[in-house]
Short mmCIF file of C-alpha atoms in Angstrom, two decimals:
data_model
loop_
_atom_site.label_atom_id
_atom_site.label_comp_id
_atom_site.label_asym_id
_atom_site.label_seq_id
_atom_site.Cartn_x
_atom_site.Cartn_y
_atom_site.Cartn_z
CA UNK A 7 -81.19 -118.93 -139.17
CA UNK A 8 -83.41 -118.32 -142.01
CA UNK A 9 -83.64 -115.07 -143.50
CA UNK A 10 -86.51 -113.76 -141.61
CA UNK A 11 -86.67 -110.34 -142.63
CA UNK A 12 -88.08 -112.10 -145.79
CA UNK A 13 -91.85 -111.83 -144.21
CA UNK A 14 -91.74 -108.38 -143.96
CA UNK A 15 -90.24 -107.49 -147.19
CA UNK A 16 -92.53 -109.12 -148.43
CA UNK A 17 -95.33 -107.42 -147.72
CA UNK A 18 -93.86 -104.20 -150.11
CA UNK A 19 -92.81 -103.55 -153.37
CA UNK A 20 -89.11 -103.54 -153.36
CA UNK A 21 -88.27 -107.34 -152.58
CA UNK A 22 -85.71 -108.49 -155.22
CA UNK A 23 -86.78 -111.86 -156.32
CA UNK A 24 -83.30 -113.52 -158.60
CA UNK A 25 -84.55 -113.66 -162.21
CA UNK A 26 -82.39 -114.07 -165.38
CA UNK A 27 -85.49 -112.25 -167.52
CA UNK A 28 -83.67 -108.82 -167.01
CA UNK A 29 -79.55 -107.90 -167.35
CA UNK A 30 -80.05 -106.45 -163.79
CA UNK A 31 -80.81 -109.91 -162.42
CA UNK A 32 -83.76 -109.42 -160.27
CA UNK A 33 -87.66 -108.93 -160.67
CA UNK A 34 -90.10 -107.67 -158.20
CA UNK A 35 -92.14 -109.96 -155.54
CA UNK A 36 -95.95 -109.35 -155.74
CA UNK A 37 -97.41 -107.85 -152.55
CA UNK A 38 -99.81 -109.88 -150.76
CA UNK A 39 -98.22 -113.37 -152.09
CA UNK A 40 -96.76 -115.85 -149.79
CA UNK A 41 -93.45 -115.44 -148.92
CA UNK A 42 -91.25 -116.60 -151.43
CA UNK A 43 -88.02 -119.15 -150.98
CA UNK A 44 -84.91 -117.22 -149.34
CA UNK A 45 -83.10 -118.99 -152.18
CA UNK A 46 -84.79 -116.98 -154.59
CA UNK A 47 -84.02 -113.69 -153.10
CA UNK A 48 -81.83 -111.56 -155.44
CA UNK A 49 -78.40 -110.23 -154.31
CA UNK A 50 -77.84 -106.59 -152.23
CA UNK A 51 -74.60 -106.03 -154.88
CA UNK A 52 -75.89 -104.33 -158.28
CA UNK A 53 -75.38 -106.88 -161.21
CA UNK A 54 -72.98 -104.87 -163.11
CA UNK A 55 -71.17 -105.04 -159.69
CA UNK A 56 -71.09 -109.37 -159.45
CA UNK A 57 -70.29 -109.59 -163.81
CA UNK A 58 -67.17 -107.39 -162.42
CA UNK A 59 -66.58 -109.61 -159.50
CA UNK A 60 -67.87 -112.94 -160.77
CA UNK A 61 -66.42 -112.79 -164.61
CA UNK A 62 -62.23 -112.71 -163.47
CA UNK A 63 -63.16 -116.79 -162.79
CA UNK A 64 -64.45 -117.15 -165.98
CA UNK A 65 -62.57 -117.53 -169.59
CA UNK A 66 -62.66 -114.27 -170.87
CA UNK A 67 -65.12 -112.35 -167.98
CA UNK A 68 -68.32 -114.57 -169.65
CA UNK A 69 -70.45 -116.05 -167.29
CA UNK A 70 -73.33 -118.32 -168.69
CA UNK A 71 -76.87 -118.75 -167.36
CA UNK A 72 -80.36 -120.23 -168.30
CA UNK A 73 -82.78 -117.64 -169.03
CA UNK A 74 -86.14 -119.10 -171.42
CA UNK A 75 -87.28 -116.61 -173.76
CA UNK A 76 -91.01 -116.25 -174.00
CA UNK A 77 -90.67 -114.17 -177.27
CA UNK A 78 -88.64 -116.30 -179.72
CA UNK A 79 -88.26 -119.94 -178.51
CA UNK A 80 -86.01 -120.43 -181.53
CA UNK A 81 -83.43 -118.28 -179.11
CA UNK A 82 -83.08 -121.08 -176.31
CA UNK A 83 -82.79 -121.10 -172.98
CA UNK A 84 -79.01 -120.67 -173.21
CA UNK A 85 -76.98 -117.21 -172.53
CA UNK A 86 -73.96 -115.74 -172.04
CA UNK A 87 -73.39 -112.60 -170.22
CA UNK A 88 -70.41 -110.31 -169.85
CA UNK A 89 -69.58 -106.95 -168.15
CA UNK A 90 -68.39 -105.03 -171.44
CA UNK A 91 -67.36 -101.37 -170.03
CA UNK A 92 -66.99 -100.31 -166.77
CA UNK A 93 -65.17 -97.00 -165.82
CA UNK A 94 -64.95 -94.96 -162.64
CA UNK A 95 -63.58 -92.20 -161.87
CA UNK A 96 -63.83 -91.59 -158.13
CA UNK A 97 -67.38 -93.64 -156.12
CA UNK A 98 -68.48 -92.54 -159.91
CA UNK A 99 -68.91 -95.58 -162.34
CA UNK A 100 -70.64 -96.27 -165.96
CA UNK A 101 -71.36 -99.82 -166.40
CA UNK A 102 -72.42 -101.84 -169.54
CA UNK A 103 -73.41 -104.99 -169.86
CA UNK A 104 -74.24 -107.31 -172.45
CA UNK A 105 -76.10 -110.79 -172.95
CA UNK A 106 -75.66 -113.24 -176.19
CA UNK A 107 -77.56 -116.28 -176.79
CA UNK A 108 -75.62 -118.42 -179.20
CA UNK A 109 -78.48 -120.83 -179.96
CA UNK A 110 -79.76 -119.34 -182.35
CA UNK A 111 -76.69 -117.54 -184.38
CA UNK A 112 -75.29 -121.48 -184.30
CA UNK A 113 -78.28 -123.18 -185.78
CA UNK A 114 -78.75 -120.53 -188.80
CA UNK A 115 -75.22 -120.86 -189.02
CA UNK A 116 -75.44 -124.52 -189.45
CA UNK A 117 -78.27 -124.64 -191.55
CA UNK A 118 -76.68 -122.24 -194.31
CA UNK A 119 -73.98 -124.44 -194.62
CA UNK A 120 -75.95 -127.37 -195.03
CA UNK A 121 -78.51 -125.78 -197.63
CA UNK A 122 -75.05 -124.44 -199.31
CA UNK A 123 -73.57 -128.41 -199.38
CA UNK A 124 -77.20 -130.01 -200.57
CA UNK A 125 -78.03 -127.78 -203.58
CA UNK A 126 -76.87 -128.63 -206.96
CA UNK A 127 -73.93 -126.56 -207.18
CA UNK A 128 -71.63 -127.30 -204.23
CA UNK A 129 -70.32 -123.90 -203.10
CA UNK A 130 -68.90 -122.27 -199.63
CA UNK A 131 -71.46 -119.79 -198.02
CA UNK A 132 -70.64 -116.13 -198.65
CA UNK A 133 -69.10 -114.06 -195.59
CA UNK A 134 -71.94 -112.03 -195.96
CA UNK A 135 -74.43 -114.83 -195.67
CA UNK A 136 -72.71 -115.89 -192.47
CA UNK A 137 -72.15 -112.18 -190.76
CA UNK A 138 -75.96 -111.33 -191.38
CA UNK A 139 -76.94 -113.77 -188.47
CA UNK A 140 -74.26 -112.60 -186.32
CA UNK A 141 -75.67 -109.20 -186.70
CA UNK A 142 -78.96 -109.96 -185.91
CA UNK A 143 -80.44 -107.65 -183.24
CA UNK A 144 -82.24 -110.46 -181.35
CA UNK A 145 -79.37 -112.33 -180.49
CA UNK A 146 -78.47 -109.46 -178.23
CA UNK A 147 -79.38 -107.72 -175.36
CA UNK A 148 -77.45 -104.69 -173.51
CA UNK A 149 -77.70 -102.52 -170.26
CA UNK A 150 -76.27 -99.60 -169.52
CA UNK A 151 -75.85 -98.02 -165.87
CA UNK A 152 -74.20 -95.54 -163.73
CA UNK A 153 -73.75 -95.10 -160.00
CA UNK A 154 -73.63 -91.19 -158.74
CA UNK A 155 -72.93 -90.78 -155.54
CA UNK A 156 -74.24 -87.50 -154.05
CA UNK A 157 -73.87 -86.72 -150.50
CA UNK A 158 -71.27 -89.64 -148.26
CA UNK A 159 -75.00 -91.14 -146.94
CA UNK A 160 -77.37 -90.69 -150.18
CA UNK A 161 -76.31 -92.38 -154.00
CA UNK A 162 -78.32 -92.86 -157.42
CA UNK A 163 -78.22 -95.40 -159.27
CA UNK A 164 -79.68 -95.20 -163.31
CA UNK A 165 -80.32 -97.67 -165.88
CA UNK A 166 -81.48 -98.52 -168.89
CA UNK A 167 -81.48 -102.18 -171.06
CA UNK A 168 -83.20 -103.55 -174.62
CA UNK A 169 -83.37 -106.29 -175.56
CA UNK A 170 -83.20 -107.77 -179.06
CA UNK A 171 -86.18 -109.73 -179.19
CA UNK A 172 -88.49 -107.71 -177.41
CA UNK A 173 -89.54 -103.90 -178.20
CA UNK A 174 -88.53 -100.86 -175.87
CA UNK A 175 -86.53 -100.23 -172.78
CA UNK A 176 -86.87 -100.93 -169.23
CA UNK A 177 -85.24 -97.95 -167.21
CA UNK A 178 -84.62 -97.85 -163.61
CA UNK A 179 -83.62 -95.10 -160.87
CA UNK A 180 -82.67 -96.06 -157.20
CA UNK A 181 -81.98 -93.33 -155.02
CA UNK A 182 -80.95 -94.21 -151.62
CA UNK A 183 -80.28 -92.44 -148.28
CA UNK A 184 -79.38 -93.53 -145.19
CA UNK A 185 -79.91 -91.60 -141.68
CA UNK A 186 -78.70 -93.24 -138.74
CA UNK A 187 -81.26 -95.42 -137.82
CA UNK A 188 -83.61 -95.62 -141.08
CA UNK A 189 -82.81 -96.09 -144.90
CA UNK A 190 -85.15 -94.22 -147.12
CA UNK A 191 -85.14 -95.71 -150.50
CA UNK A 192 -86.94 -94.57 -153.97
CA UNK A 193 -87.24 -96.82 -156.46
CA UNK A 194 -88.82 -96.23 -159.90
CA UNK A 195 -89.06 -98.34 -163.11
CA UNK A 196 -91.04 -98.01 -166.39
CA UNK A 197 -91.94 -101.25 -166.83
CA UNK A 198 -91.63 -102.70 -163.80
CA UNK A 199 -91.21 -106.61 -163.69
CA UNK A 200 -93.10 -108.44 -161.35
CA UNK A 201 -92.91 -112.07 -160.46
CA UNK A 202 -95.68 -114.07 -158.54
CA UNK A 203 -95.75 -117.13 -156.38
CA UNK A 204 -96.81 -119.61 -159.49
CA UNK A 205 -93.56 -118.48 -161.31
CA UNK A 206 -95.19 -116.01 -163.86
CA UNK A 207 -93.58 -112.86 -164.81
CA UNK A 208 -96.26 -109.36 -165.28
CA UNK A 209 -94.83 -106.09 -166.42
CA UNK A 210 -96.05 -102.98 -165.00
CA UNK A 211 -95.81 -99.94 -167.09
CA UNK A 212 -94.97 -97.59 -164.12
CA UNK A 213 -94.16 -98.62 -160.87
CA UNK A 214 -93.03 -95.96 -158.44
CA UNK A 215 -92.55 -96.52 -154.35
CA UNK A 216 -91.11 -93.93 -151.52
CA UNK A 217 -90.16 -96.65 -148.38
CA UNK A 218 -88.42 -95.80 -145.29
CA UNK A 219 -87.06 -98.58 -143.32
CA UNK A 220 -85.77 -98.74 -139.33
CA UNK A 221 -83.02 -101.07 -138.47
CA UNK A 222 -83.96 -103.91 -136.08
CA UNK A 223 -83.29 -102.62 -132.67
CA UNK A 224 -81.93 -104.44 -129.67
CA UNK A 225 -85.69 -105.22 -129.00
CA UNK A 226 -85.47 -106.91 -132.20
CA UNK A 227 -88.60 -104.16 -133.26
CA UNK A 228 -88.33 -103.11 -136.54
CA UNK A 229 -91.03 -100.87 -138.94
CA UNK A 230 -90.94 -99.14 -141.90
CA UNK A 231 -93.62 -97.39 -144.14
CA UNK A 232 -93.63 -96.21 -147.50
CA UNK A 233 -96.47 -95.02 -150.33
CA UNK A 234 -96.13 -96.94 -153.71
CA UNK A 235 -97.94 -96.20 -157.37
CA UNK A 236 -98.72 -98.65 -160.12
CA UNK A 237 -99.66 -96.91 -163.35
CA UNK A 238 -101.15 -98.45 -166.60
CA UNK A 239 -102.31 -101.75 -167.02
CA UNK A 240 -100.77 -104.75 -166.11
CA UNK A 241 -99.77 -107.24 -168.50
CA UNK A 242 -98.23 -110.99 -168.64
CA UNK A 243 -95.33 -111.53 -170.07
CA UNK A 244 -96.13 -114.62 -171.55
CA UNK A 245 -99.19 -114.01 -173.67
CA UNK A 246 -101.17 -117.49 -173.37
CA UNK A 247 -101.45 -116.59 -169.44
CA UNK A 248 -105.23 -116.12 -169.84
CA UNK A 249 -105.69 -115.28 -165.78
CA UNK A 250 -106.49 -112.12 -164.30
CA UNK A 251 -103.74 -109.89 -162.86
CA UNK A 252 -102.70 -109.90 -159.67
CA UNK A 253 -104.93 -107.24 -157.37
CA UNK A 254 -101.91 -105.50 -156.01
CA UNK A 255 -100.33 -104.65 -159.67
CA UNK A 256 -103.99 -102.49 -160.74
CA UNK A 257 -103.44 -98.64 -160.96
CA UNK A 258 -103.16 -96.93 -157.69
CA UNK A 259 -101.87 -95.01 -155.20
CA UNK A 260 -100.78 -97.39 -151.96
CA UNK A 261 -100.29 -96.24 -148.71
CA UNK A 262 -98.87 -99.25 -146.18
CA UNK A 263 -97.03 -99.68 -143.06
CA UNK A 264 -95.45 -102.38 -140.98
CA UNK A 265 -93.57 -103.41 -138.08
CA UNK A 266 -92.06 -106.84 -136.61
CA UNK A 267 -90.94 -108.26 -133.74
CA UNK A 268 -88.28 -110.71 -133.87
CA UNK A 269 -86.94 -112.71 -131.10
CA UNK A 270 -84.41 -115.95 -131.37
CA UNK A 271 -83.18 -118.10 -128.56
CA UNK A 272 -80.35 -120.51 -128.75
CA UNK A 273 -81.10 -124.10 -127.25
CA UNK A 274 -77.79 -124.85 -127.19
CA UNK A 275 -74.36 -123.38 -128.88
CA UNK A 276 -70.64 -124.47 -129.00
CA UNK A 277 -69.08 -120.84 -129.22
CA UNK A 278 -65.90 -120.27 -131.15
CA UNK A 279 -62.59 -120.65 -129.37
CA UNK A 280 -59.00 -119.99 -129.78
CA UNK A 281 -58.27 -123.42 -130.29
CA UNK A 282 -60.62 -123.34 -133.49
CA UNK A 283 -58.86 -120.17 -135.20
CA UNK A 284 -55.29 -121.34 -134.54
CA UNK A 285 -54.06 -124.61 -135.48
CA UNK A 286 -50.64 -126.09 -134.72
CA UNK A 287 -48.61 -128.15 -136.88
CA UNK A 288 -44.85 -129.36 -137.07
CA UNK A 289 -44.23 -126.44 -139.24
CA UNK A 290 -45.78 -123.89 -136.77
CA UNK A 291 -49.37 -122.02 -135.54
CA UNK A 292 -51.06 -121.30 -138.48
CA UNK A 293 -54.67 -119.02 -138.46
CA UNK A 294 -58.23 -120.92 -140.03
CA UNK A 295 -61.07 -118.84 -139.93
CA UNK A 296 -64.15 -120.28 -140.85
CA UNK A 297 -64.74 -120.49 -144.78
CA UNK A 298 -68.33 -118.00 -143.39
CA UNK A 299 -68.37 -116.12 -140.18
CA UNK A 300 -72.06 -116.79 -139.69
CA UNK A 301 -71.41 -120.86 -140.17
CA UNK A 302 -69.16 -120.63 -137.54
CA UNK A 303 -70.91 -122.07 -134.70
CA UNK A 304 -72.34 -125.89 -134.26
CA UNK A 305 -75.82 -124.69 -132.72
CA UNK A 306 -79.71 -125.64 -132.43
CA UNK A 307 -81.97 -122.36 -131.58
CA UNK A 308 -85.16 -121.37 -132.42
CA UNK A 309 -86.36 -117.69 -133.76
CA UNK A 310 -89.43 -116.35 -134.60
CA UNK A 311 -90.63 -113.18 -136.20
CA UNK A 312 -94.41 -111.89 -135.54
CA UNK A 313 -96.17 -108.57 -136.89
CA UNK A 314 -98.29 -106.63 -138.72
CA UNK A 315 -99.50 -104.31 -141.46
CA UNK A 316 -102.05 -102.08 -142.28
CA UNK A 317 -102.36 -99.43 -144.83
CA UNK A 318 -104.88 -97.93 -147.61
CA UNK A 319 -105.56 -97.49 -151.29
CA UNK A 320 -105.33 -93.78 -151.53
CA UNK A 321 -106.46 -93.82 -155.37
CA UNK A 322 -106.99 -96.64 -157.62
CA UNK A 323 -108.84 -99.48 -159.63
CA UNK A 324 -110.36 -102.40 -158.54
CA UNK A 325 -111.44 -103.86 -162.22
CA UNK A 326 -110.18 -104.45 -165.30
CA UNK A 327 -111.28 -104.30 -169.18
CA UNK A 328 -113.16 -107.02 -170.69
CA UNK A 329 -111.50 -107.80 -173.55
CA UNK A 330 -114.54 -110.08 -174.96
CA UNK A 331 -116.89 -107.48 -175.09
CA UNK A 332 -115.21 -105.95 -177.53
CA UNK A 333 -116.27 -102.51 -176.53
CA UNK A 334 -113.61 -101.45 -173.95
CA UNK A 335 -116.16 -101.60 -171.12
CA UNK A 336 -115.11 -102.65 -167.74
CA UNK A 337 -116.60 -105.29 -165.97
CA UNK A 338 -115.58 -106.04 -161.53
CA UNK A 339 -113.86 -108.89 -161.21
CA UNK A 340 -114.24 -111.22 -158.02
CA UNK A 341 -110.42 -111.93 -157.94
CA UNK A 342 -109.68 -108.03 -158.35
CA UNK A 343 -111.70 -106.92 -155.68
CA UNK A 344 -109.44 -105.21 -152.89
CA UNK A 345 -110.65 -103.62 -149.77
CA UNK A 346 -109.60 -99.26 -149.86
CA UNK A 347 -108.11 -99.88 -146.18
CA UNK A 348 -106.82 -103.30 -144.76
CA UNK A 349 -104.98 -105.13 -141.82
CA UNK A 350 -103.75 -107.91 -141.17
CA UNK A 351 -101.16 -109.89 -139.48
CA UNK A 352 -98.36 -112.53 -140.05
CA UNK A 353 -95.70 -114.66 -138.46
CA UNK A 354 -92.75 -117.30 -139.28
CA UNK A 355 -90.73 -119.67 -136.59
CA UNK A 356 -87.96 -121.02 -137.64
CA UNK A 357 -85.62 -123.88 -136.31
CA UNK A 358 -82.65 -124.43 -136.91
CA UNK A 359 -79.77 -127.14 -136.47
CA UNK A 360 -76.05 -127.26 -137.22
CA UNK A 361 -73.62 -129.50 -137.01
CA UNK A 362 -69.85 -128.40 -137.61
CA UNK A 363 -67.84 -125.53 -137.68
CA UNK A 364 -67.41 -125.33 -141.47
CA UNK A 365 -63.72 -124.95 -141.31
CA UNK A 366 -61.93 -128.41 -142.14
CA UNK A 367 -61.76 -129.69 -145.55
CA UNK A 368 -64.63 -132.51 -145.27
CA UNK A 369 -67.77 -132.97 -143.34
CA UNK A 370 -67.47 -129.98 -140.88
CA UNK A 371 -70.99 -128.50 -141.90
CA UNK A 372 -74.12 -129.68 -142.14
CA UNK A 373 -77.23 -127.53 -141.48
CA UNK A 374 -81.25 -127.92 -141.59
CA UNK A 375 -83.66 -124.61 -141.15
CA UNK A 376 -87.32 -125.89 -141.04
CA UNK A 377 -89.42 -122.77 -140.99
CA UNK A 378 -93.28 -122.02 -141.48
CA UNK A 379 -94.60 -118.92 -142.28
CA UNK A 380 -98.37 -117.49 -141.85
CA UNK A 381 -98.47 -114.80 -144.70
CA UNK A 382 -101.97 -113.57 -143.74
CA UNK A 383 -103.29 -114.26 -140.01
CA UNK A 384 -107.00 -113.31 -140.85
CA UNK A 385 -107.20 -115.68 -144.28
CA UNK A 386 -105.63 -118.33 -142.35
CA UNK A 387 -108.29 -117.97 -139.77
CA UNK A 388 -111.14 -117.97 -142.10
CA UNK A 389 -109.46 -120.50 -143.44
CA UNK A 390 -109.96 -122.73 -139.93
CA UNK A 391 -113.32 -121.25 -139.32
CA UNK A 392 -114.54 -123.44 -142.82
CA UNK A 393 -112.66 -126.33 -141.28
CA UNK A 394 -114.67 -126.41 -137.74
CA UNK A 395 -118.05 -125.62 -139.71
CA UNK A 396 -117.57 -127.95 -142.32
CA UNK A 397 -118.58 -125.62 -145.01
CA UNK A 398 -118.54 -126.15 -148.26
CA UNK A 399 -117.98 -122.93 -149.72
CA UNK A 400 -115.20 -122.65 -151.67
CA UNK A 401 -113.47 -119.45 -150.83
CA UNK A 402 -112.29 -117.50 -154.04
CA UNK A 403 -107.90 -117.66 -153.39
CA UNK A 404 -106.71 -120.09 -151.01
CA UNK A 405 -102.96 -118.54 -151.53
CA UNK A 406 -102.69 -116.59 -148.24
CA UNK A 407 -104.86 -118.79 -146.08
CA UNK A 408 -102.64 -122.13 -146.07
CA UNK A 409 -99.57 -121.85 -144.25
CA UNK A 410 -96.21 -122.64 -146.15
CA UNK A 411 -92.86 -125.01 -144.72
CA UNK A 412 -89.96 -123.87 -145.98
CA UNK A 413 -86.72 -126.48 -145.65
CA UNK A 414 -83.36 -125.52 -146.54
CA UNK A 415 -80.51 -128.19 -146.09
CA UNK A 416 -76.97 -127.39 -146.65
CA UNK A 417 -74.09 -129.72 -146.66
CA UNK A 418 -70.55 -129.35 -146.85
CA UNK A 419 -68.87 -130.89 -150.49
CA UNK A 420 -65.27 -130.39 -149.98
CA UNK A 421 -63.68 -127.05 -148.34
CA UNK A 422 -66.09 -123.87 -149.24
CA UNK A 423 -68.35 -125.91 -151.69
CA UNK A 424 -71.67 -125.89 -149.99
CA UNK A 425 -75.01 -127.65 -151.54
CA UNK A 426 -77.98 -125.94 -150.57
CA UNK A 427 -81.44 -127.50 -151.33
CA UNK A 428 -84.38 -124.85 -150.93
CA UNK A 429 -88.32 -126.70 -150.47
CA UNK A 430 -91.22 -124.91 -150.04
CA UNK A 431 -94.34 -126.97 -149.19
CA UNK A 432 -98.39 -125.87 -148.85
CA UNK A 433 -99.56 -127.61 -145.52
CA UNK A 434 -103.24 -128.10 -146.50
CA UNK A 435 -105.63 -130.16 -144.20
CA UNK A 436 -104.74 -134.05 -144.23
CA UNK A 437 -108.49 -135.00 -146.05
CA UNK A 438 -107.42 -132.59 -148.69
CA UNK A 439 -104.00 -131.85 -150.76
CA UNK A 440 -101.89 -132.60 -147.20
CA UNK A 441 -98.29 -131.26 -147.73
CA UNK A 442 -97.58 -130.40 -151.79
CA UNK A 443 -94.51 -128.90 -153.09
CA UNK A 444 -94.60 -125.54 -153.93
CA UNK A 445 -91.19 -124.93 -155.08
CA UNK A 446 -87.72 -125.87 -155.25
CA UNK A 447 -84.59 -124.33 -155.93
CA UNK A 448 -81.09 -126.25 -155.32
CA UNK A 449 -77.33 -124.57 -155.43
CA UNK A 450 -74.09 -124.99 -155.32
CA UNK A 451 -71.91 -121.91 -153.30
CA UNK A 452 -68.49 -120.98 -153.27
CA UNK A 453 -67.90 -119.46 -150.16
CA UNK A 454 -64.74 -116.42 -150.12
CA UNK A 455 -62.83 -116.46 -146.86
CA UNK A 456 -61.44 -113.06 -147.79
CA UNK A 457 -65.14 -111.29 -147.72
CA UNK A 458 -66.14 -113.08 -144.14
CA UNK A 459 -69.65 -114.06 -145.31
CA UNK A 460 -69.76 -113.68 -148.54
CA UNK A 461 -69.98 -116.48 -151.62
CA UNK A 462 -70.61 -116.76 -155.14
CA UNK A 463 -74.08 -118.93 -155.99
CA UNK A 464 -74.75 -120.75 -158.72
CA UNK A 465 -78.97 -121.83 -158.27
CA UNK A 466 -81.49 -123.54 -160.48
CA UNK A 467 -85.27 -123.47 -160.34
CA UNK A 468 -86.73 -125.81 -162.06
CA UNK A 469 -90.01 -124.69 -161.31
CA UNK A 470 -89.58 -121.06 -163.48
CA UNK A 471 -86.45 -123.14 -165.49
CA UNK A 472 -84.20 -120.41 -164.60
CA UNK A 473 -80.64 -120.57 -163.10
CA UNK A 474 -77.60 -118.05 -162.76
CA UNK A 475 -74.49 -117.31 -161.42
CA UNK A 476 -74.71 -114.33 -158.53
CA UNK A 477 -72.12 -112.86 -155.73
CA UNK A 478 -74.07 -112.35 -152.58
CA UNK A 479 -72.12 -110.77 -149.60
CA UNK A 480 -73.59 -110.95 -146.02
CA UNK A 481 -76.89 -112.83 -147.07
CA UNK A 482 -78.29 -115.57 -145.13
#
């Protein structure tokens, strides 16, 4: 089924959203948005972790993605990145990373041997004409990371990257430790990036959040609960965003808990058999697993997920600066306005359909998930309440109130090539927008027999212009 542990996660600060703007691979979903594409969620392994995996199929360990630079568009979109370092000694490792974009050294390369061809006097550039591009600084960008483990059920994880183009470091520290039925995570990250639902990336200079998490019981009840502080102003990464920053990014202290219910029935399901894991031939019995465990199974069901979260601002700021006045005053905003305690509740149902057992070499699986999510129960009644009393107000963010469809379609290209096709649509009232496309994100996986359920993913969003090559292992 679709991932739908996606609701909840979403409703906190540590959802990974895929992103190519940082050498760890992932940015941070905004609280409060609508739930974002299970395409676009980022992968459990560390980065440093998939360059290691990822790179021994590529020429030399370099795997390329498309990353657009909002600093220096003479950079391109283009980039190359490669795990440069990486030794252990023990569950101790030191990673580091690095990212090239050639662009740029290739077009000032070019262009001093033209100049040097056109001028009067014909002569070959100097080697030091050519070697000061390659050494410029904003070609380049580097991370560097270690993993520490400390106890057999508790690990940190540091890092620290620059970038070339863009001034200071972003450092991170992930401690993690798991008790038998909860994982209590700390995260920390000065700045923090932050991606909304329109695509647009907002650094956080601080960004701090305790969470402890249950695992979904047999009652399919899970909770977890957490406190989270944003410190400093926000601020867009791309500087001719002239909106207002998200509410949930202000400085503050956040207190917030949730819990879900999740409950799936199959309609119908052709289990896996002996027959389908040994094959006989004139040559013998020979043993085919499934290319993924969890494709397995031709299968309709449907699953939903329903519940709820409430929490307060502990400490915090509900407006920002005005920069036109000129005079560093503060002024409310509408749009920033957030309530010191809220509640609310959400819900997704999801059905799915598959056809094949993804094990031959052609047409064995195809697979639709149609799912719809409610990200806020109480906008999304408002929302109806304006429909029934044909008001006219218009109410200040329609983002929460309209529920989202999210399709995914996978097919089968030829033995563990899948194409995967992501859509998000707004359902809006028919007399108004209807169903619009949100977003979009297609891929092409390479599913490894060896790791069960696991596959390497290479996705494009056209929407952000973003795409990159990732190892995700039990994610579906």
């Amino acid at each position: 089924m679709a991932n739908l542990r996606t609701a909840m996660d979403a409703l906190f600060w540590d959802l990974d959203i895929a992103s190519t703007q940082n050498l760890d691979g992932c940015a941070k979903a905004i609280p409060g948005d609508p739930f974002p594409l299970d395409a676009s969620r980022a992968g459990k392994a560390l980065r440093v972790q998939q360059l290691s995996f990822v790179g021994n199929g590529f020429p030399l360990g370099i795997i390329p993605s498309i990353s657009p630079t909002p600093f220096q568009k003479d950079l391109g979109s283009f980039s190359l990145q490669s795990l440069l370092l990486r030794p252990s000694f023990g569950d101790w490792w030191l990673g580091l990373a690095g990212q090239m974009r050639p662009n740029k050294l290739l077009s000032n390369i070019k262009r001093e041997i033209f100049s040097a061809f056109t001028a009067d006097e014909t002569e070959i550039p100097s080697v030091k004409n050519v070697t000061r591009h390659v050494f410029d600084q904003s070609l380049y960008a580097l991370a560097l990371c270690t993993h520490i483990p400390i106890t057999s059920n508790s690990s940190l994880y540091l890092s620290s990257e620059g970038h070339g183009e863009r001034k200071g470091c972003r450092n991170k520290l992930l401690l993690f430790h798991k008790l038998p039925y909860h994982d209590i995570t700390l995260n920390a990250a000065w700045p923090e990036l932050f991606i909304d639902s329109k695509g647009r990336y907002w650094n956080v200079p601080e960004s701090i959040s305790l969470d402890c998490s249950s695992i979904i019981s047999d009652s399919g009840l899970r909770y977890r609960f957490g406190v989270h502080k944003n410190g400093g102003k926000p601020q867009a990464v791309v500087n001719s965003i002239d909106s207002d920053p998200p509410a949930a990014l202000l400085p503050g202290v956040c207190a917030k808990a949730a819990f879900s219910v999740q409950k799936s029935k199959d309609l119908w399901r052709q289990e896996e058999t002996d027959n389908d894991l040994i094959i006989k031939t004139e040559r013998g019995k020979f043993w085919r697993p499934a290319y993924d465990v969890r494709l397995k199974e031709p299968h309709a069901s449907i699953s939903t997920i329903v519940g709820g979260t409430f929490g307060a601002w502990l400490h915090g700021e509900d407006k920002i600066s005005n920069p036109a006045s000129g005079d560093g005053d503060s002024i409310p905003s509408s749009s920033k306005k957030r309530s010191p305690v809220f509640a609310d509740l959400f819900g997704s149902l999801c059905y799915t359909f598959q056809h094949g057992k993804f094990r031959k070499p052609y047409g064995d699986m195809t697979r639709v998930d149609a799912r719809l999510d409610i990200s806020s129960a109480s906008a999304f009644a408002k929302n109806i309440s304006r429909v029934f009393s044909h008001s006219s107000i218009a109410h200040q963010d329609n983002s929460a109130s309209l529920p989202r469809l999210s399709l995914i379609f996978q097919q089968q290209v030829a033995g563990p090539i899948v194409f995967r096709a992501d859509t998000k649509c707004v359902v809006d009232s028919p007399w108004k927008n209807g169903l619009q496309i949100e977003d979009f994100i297609y891929s092409l996986s390479y599913s490894l027999r060896l790791l069960r359920s696991g596959k390497v993913v290479a996705w494009y969003s056209p929407k952000r212009k973003e795409g990159m090559i990732e190892l995700r292992v039990y994610e579906f």
